[in-house]
Short mmCIF file of C-alpha atoms in Angstrom, two decimals:
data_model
loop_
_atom_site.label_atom_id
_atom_site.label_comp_id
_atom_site.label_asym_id
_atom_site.label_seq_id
_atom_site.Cartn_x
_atom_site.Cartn_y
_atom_site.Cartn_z
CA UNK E 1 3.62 52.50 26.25
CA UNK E 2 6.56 50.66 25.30
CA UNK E 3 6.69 46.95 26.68
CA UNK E 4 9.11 46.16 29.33
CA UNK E 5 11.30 44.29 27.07
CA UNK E 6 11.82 47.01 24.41
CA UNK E 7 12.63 49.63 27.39
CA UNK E 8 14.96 47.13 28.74
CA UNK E 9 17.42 46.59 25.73
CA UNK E 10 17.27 50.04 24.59
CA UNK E 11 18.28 51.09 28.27
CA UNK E 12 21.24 48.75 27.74
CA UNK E 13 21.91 49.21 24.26
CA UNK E 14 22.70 52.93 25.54
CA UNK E 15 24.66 51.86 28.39
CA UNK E 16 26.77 50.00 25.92
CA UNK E 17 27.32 52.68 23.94
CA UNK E 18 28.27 55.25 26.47
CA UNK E 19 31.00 52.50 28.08
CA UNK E 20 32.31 52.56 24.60
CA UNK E 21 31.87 48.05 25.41
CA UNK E 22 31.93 45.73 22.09
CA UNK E 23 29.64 43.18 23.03
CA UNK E 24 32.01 40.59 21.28
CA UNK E 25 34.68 41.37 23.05
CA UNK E 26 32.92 42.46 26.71
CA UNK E 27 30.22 40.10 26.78
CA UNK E 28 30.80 38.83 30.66
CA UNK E 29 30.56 42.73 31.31
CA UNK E 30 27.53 43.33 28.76
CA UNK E 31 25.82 40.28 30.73
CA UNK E 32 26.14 41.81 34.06
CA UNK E 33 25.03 45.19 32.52
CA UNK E 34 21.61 42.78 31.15
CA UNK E 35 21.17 41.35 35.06
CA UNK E 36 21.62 44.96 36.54
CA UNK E 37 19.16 46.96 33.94
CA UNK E 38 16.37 44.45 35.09
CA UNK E 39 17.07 44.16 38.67
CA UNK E 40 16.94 48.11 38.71
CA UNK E 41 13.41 47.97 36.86
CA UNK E 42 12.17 45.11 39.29
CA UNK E 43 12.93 47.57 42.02
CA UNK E 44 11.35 50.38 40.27
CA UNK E 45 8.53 48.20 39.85
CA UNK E 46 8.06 47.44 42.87
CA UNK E 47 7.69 50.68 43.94
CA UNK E 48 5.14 51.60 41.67
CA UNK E 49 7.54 54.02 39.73
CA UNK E 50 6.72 55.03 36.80
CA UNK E 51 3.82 52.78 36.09
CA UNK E 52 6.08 49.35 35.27
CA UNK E 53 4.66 46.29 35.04
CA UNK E 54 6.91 43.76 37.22
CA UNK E 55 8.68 40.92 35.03
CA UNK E 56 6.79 37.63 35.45
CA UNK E 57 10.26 35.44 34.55
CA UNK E 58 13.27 38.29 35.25
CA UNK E 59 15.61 35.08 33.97
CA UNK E 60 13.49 34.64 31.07
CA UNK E 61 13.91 38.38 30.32
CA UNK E 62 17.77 37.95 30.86
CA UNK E 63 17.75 35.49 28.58
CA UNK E 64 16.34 37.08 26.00
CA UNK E 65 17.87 40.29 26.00
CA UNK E 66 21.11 38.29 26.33
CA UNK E 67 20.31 36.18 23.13
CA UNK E 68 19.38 39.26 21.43
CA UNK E 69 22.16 41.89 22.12
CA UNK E 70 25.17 39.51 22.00
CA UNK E 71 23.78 37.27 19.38
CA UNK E 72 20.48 37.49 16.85
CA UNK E 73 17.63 37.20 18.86
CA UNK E 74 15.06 34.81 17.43
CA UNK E 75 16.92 34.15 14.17
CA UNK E 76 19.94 32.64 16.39
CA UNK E 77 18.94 29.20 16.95
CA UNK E 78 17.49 28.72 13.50
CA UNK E 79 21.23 30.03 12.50
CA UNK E 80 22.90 27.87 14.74
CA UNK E 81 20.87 24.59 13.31
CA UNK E 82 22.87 22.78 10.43
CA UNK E 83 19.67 21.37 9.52
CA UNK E 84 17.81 24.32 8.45
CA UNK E 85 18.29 25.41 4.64
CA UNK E 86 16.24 28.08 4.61
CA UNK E 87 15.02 31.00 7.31
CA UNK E 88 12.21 33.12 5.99
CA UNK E 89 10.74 36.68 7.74
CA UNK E 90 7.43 38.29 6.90
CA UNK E 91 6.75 41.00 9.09
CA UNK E 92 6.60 39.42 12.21
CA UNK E 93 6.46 36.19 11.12
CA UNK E 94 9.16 34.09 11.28
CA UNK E 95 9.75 30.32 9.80
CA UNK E 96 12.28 28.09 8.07
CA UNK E 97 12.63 25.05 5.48
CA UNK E 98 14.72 22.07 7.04
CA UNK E 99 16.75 19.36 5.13
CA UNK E 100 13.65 17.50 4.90
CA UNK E 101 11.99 20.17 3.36
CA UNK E 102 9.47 20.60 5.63
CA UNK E 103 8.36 24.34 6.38
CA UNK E 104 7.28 24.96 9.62
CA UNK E 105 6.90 28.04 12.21
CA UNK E 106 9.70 29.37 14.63
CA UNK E 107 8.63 28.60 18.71
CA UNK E 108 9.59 31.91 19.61
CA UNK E 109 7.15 34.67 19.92
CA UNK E 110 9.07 38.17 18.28
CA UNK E 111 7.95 41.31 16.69
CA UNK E 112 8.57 43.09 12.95
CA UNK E 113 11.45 45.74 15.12
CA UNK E 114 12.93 42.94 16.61
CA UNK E 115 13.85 41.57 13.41
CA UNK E 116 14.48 44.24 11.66
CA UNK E 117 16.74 44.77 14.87
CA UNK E 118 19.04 41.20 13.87
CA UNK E 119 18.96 42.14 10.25
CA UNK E 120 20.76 45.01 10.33
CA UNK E 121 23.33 43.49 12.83
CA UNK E 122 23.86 40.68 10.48
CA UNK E 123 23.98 43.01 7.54
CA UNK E 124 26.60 44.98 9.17
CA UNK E 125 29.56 42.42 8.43
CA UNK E 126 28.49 42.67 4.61
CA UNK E 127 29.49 46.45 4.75
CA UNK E 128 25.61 46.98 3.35
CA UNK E 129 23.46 49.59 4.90
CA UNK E 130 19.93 48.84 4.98
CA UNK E 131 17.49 51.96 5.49
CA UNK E 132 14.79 54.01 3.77
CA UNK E 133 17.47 55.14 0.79
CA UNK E 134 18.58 51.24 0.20
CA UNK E 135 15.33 49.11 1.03
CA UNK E 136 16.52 46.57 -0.96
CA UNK E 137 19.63 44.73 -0.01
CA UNK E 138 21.87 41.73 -0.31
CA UNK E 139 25.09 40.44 1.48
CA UNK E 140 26.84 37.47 2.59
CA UNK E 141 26.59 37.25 6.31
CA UNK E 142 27.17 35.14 9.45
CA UNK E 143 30.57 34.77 8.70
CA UNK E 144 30.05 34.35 5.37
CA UNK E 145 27.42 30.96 5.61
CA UNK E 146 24.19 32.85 4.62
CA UNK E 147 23.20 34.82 2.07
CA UNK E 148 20.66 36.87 2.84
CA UNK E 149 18.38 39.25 0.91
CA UNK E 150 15.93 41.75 2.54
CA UNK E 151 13.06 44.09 1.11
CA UNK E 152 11.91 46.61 3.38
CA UNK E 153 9.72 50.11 3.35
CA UNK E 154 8.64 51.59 1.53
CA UNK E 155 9.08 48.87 -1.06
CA UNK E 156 7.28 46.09 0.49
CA UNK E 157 4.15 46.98 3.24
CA UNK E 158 6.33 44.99 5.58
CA UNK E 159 9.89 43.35 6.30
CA UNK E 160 10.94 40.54 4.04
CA UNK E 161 13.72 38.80 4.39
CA UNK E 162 15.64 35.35 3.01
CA UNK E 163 18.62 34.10 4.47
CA UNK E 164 19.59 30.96 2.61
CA UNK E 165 21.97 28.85 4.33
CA UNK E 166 25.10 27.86 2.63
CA UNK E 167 25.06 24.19 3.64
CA UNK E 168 27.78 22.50 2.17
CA UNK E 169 31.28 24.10 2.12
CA UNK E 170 34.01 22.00 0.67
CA UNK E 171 31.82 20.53 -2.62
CA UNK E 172 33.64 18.89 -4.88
CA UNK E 173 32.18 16.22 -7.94
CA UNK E 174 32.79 12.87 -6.00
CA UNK E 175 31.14 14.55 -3.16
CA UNK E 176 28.25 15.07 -5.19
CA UNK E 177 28.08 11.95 -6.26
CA UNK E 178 28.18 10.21 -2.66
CA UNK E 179 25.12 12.26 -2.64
CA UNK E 180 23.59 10.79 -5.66
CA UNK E 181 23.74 14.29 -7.61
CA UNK E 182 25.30 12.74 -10.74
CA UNK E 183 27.01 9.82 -11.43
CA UNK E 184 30.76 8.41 -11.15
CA UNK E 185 31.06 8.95 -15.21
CA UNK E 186 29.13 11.97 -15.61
CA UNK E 187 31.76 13.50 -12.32
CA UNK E 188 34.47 12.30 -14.26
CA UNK E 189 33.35 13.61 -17.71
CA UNK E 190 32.40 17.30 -16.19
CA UNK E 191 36.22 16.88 -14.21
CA UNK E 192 37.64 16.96 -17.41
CA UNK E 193 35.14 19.38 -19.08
CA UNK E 194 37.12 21.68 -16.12
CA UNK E 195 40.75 20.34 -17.00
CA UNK E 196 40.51 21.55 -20.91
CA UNK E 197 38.90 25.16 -20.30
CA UNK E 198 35.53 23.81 -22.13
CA UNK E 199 32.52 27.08 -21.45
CA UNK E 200 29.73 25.71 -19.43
CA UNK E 201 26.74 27.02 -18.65
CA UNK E 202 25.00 26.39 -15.34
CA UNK E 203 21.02 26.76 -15.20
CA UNK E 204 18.17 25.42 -12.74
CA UNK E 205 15.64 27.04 -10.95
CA UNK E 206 16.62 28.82 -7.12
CA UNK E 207 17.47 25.80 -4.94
CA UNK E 208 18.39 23.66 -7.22
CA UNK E 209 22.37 23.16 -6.72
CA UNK E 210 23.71 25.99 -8.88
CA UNK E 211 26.05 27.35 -6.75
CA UNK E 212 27.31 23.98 -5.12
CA UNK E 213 27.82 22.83 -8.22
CA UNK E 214 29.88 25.98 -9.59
CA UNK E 215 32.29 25.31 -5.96
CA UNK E 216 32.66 21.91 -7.34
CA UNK E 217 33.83 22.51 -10.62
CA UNK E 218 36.10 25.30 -9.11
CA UNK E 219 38.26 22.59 -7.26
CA UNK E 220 38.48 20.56 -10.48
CA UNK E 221 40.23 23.48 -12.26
CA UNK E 222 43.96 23.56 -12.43
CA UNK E 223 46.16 25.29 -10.00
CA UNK E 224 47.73 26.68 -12.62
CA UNK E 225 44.53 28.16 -14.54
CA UNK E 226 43.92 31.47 -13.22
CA UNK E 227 40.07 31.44 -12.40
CA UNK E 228 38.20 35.43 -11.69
CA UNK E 229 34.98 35.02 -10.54
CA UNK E 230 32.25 37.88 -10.14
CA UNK E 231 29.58 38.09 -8.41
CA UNK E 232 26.86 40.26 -7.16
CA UNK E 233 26.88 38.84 -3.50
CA UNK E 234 29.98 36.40 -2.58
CA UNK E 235 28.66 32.84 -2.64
CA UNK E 236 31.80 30.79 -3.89
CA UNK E 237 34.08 29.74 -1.75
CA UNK E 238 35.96 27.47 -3.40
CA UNK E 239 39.64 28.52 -2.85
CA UNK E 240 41.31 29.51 -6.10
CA UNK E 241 45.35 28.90 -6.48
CA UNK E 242 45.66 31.64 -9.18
CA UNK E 243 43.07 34.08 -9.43
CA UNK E 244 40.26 36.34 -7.16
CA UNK E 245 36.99 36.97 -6.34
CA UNK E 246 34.81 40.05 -7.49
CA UNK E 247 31.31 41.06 -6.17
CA UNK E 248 29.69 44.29 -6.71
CA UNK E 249 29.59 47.42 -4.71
CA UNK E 250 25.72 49.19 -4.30
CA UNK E 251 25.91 52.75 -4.97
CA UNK E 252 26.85 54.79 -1.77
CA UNK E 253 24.38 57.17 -0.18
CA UNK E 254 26.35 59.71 -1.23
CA UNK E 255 25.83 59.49 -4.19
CA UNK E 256 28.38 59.73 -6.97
CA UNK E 257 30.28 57.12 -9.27
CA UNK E 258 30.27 54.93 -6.41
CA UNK E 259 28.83 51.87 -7.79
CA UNK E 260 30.49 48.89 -9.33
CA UNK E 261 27.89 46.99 -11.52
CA UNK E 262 28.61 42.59 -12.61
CA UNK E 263 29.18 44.47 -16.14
CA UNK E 264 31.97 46.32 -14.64
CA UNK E 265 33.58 43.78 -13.26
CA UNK E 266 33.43 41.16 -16.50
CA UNK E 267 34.62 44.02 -18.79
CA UNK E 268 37.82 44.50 -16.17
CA UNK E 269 38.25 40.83 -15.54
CA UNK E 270 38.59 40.26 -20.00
CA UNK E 271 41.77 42.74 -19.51
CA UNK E 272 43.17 40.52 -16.65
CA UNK E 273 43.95 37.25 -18.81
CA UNK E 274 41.54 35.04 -16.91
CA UNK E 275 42.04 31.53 -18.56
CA UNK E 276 38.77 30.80 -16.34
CA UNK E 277 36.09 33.80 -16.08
CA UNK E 278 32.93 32.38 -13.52
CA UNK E 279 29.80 34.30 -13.05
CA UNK E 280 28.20 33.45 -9.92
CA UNK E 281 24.73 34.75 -11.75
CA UNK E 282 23.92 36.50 -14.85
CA UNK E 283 20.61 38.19 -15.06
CA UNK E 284 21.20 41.46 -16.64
CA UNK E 285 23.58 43.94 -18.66
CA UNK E 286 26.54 41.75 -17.84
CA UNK E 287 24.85 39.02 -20.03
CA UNK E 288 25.98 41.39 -23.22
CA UNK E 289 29.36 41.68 -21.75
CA UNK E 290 29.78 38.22 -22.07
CA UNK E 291 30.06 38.26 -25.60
CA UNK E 292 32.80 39.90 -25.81
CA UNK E 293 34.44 36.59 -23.98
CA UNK E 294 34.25 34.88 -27.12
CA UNK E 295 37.14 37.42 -28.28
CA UNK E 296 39.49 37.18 -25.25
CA UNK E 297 40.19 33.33 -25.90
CA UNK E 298 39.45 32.08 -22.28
CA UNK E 299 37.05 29.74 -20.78
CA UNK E 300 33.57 31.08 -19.07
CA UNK E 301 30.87 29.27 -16.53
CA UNK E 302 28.38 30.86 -15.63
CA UNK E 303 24.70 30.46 -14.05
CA UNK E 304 21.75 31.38 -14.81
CA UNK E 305 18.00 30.81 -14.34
CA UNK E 306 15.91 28.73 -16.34
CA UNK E 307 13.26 25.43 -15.96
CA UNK E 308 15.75 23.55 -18.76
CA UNK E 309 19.09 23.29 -20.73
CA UNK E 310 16.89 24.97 -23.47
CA UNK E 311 15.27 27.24 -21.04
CA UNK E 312 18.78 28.37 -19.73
CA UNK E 313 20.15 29.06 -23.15
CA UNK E 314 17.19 30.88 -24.45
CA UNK E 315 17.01 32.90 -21.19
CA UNK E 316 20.94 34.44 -21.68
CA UNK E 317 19.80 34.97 -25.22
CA UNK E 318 17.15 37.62 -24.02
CA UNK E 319 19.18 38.72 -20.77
CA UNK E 320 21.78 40.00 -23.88
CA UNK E 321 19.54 41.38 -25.90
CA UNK E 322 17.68 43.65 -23.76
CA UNK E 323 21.21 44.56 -22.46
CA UNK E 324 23.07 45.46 -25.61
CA UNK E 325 21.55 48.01 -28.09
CA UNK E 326 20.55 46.97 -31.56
CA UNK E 327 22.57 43.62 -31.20
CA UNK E 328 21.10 40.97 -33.65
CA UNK E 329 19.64 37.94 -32.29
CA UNK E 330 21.03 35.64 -34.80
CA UNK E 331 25.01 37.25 -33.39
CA UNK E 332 24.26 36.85 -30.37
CA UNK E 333 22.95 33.30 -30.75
CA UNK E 334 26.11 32.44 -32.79
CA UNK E 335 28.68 34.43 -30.15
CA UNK E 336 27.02 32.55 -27.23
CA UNK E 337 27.56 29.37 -29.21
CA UNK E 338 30.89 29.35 -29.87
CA UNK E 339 31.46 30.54 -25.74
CA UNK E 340 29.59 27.87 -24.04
CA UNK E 341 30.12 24.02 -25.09
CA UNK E 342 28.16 22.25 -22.78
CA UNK E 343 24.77 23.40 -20.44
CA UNK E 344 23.82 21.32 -17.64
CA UNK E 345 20.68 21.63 -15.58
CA UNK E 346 20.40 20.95 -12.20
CA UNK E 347 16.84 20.25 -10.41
CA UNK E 348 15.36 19.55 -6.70
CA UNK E 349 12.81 17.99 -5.17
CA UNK E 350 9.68 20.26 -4.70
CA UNK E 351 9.71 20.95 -1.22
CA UNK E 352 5.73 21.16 -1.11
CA UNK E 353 5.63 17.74 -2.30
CA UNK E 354 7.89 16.19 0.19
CA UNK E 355 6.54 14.22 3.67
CA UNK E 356 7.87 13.72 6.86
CA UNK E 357 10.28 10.91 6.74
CA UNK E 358 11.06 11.29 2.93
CA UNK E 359 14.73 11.66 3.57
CA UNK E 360 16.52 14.69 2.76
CA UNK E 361 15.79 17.20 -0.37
CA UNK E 362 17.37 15.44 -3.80
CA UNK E 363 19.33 17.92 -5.85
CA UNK E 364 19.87 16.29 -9.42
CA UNK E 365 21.70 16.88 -12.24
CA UNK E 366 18.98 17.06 -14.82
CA UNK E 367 20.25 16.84 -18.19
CA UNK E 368 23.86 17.98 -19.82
CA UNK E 369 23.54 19.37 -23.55
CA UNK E 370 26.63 20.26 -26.06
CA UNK E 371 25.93 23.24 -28.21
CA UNK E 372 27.64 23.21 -31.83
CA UNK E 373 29.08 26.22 -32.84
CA UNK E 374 26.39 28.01 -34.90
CA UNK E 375 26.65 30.33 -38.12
CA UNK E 376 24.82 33.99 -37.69
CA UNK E 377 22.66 33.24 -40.92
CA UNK E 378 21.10 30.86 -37.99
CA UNK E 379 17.72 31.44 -36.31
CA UNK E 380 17.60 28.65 -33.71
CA UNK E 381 20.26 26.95 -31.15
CA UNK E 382 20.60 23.52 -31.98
CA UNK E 383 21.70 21.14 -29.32
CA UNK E 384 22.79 17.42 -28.77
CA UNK E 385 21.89 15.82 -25.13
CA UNK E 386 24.63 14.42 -24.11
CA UNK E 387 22.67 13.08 -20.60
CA UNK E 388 19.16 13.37 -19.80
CA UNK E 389 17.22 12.42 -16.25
CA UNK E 390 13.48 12.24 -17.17
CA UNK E 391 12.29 13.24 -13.19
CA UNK E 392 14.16 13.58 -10.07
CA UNK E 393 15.19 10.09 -8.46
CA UNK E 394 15.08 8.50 -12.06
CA UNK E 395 18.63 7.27 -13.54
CA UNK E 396 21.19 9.56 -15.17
CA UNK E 397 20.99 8.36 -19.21
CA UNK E 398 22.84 8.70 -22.46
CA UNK E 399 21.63 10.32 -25.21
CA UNK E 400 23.05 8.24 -27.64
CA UNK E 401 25.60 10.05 -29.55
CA UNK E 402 29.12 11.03 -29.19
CA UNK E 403 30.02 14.59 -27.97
CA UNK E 404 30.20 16.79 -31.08
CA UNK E 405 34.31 16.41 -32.15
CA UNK E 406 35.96 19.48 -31.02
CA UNK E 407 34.78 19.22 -27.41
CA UNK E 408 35.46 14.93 -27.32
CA UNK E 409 38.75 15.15 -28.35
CA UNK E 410 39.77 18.09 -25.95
CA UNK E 411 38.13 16.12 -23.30
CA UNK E 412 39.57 12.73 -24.23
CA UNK E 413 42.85 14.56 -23.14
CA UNK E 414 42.28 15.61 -20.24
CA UNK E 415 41.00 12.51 -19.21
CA UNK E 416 43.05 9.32 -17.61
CA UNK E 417 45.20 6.95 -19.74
CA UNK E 418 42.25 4.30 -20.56
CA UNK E 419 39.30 6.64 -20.48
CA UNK E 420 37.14 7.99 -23.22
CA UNK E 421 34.43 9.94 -23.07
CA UNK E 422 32.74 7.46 -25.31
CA UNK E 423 33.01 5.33 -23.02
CA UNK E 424 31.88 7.22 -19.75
CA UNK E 425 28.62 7.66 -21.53
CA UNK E 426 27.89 4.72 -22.80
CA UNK E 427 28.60 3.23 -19.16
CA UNK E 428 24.35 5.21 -18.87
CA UNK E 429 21.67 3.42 -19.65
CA UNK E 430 20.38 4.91 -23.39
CA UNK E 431 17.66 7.11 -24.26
CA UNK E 432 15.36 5.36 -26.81
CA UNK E 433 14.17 7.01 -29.51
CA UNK E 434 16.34 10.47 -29.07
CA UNK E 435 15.27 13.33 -30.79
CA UNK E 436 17.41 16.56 -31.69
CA UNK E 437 16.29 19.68 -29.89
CA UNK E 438 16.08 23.02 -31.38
CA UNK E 439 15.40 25.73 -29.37
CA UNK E 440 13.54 28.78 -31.26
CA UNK E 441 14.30 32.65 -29.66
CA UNK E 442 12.57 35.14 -31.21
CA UNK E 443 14.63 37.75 -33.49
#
């Protein structure tokens, strides 16, 4: 038999629909419609009609079907709460990470239909469908503050869902260094990196700052510069001057050349004269793509994931390769070279790690490398660190060395009357006994 609280809000869920109401629009009238449904089943009830079990709490009930047809359910409150980074659904299990990075259990007693139920409500914004065709989904919901991805049936043996909370939304580098993300000389010295059209490569682990930091660099761009990002699911929102977002488009159920893939949108964005192209995260055939950015003479940031500066390099090596067909690793290695002067990694706290009281999770900028251009007769990146943090809470330091000529002096003039970048370094304490890494990828 179908509990009282399922019969109830698909009883008004079909009330709605034949009064043609939008509950965003009617809700006084989709409330009274709530307090009537269960006042007719108390009666019925009552009267020992149709075998009902009477409501212990009819307010309770009210409540509840209130939260969950005019808002989402269980999952409302833990949207509502700027604390919370993280919401997580497994089945019927529901729980969240706060700022503190503690992970603990949401109060509320639901069920595996009633989230599904809020999942495809929220989806619905995102223009994403989520059903036995498309099991696996991602959009930008709740007004655009959480992305969330979902894996259903017949994919997964039960719902899974992550909605991660976008929780800053006007980053910029100063801001990140109020909260002790970098330093004053390393925000000044990535400013500039922005100013001059310099390639940067993002990387860090998910968590880590990727996308906060990408929003920051955005509003240290040029109004002039015209900036196209592209993205699979809309995460920037930094707001461009000159320029557009891209995400992609899953195909239709229809079937048919209905999908637009990342590749499709870099290889249109190189014919738009981008002086800035952004990937919001590369991870497959649009890493090959990229190459061809070394030809159209513009900037490019991207992100992608990897435990290191190394890591992150070696990672878009591979993400190419398998992309593009016979494509030499030693080209690719010098193409990707020549497009991206500087990586920086970016690292958090391990939430697992963290007690109560800690303080809030510390998002770090980890270490910033410059990458020489490099020769195809060579079978290894070689890199300079430029800055180096050896763990999370220890200081931001100096690697020793100036940045490799071509990138200081195009920095240099971007920077303030006054200001080097020699000497925004060397205001870090130095790394002793520096070392040059070379990172091996396999041919």
């Amino acid at each position: 038999m179908i509990n009282a609280y399922e019969q109830l809000r698909t009883a008004v869920a079909e009330r709605i629909t034949t009064l043609n109401l939008d509950p965003r629009a009617d809700r006084a009238t989709v409330e009274q419609l709530i307090r009537d449904e269960i006042a007719d089943y108390q009666a019925r009830a009552g009267l020992a009609l149709d075998d009902l079990p009477t409501l212990a709490s009819p307010a309770r009930m009210a409540d509840q079907l209130t939260t969950s047809i005019l808002d989402f359910g269980p999952l409302t409150a833990l949207l509502d709460d700027d604390s919370i980074e993280e919401i997580f659904i497994e089945g019927s299990d529901l729980y969240c990470i706060d700022g503190q990075g503690q992970l603990r259990g949401a109060a509320e007693i639901t069920s595996q239909g009633e989230l599904l139920h809020q999942v495809r409500k929220l989806l619905q914004e995102s223009g994403r469908e989520l059903n036995e065709r498309n099991p696996i989904v991602q959009g930008r919901v709740f007004g655009g503050t959480v992305r969330l991805g979902v894996v259903a049936e017949p994919i997964a043996d039960h719902l899974s869902v992550t909605l991660r909370k976008y929780t800053m939304r006007h980053e910029t580098f100063d801001l990140l260094v109020r909260y002790d993300g970098l330093t004053p000389e390393a925000a000044m010295l990535m400013s500039a990196a922005m100013r001059c059209g310099l390639g940067i490569l993002v990387c860090g682990k998910p968590g880590a700052g990727k996308t906060t930091f990408l929003n920051a660099a955005l509003r240290a761009v040029p109004p002039a510069h015209r900036v196209l990002c592209c993205e699979e699911v809309r995460e920037l929102s930094a707001p461009l001057n000159h320029g557009s977002y891209y995400q992609t488009r899953s195909a239709l159920a229809d079937g048919g050349d209905s999908e637009i893939t990342l590749r499709d949108l870099v290889k249109i964005c190189l014919g738009m004269r981008p002086d800035l192209l952004v990937l919001g995260e590369v991870r497959g055939a649009e890493a090959f793509e990229l190459l061809r950015a070394g030809n159209a003479g513009c900037g490019v940031m991207a992100t992608v994931h990897g435990n290191g500066a190394h890591a992150g390099l070696t990672a878009l090596v591979d993400t190419a390769i398998m992309a593009g067909a016979n494509v030499p690793a030693p080209h690719v290695r010098s193409t990707l070279s020549q497009i991206f002067d500087l990586v920086v990694f970016l690292d958090r706290e391990d939430v697992q790690l963290k007690r109560p009281g800690d303080g809030p999770i510390r998002r770090q900028m980890m270490e910033v490398v410059a990458v020489p251009p490099l020769g195809a007769e060579h079978h290894d990146f070689i890199t300079d660190t430029v800055l180096r943090r050896s763990e999370i809470g220890a200081p931001l330091q100096w690697g020793g060395t100036q940045l490799p000529s071509a990138i200081r002096h195009r920095i240099d003039r971007a920077l303030p009357d006054g200001v080097t970048s020699d000497a925004l370094l060397s205001a870090h304490p130095r790394i002793d006994d520096l070392d040059t890494s070379v990172v091996g990828v396999a041919s």
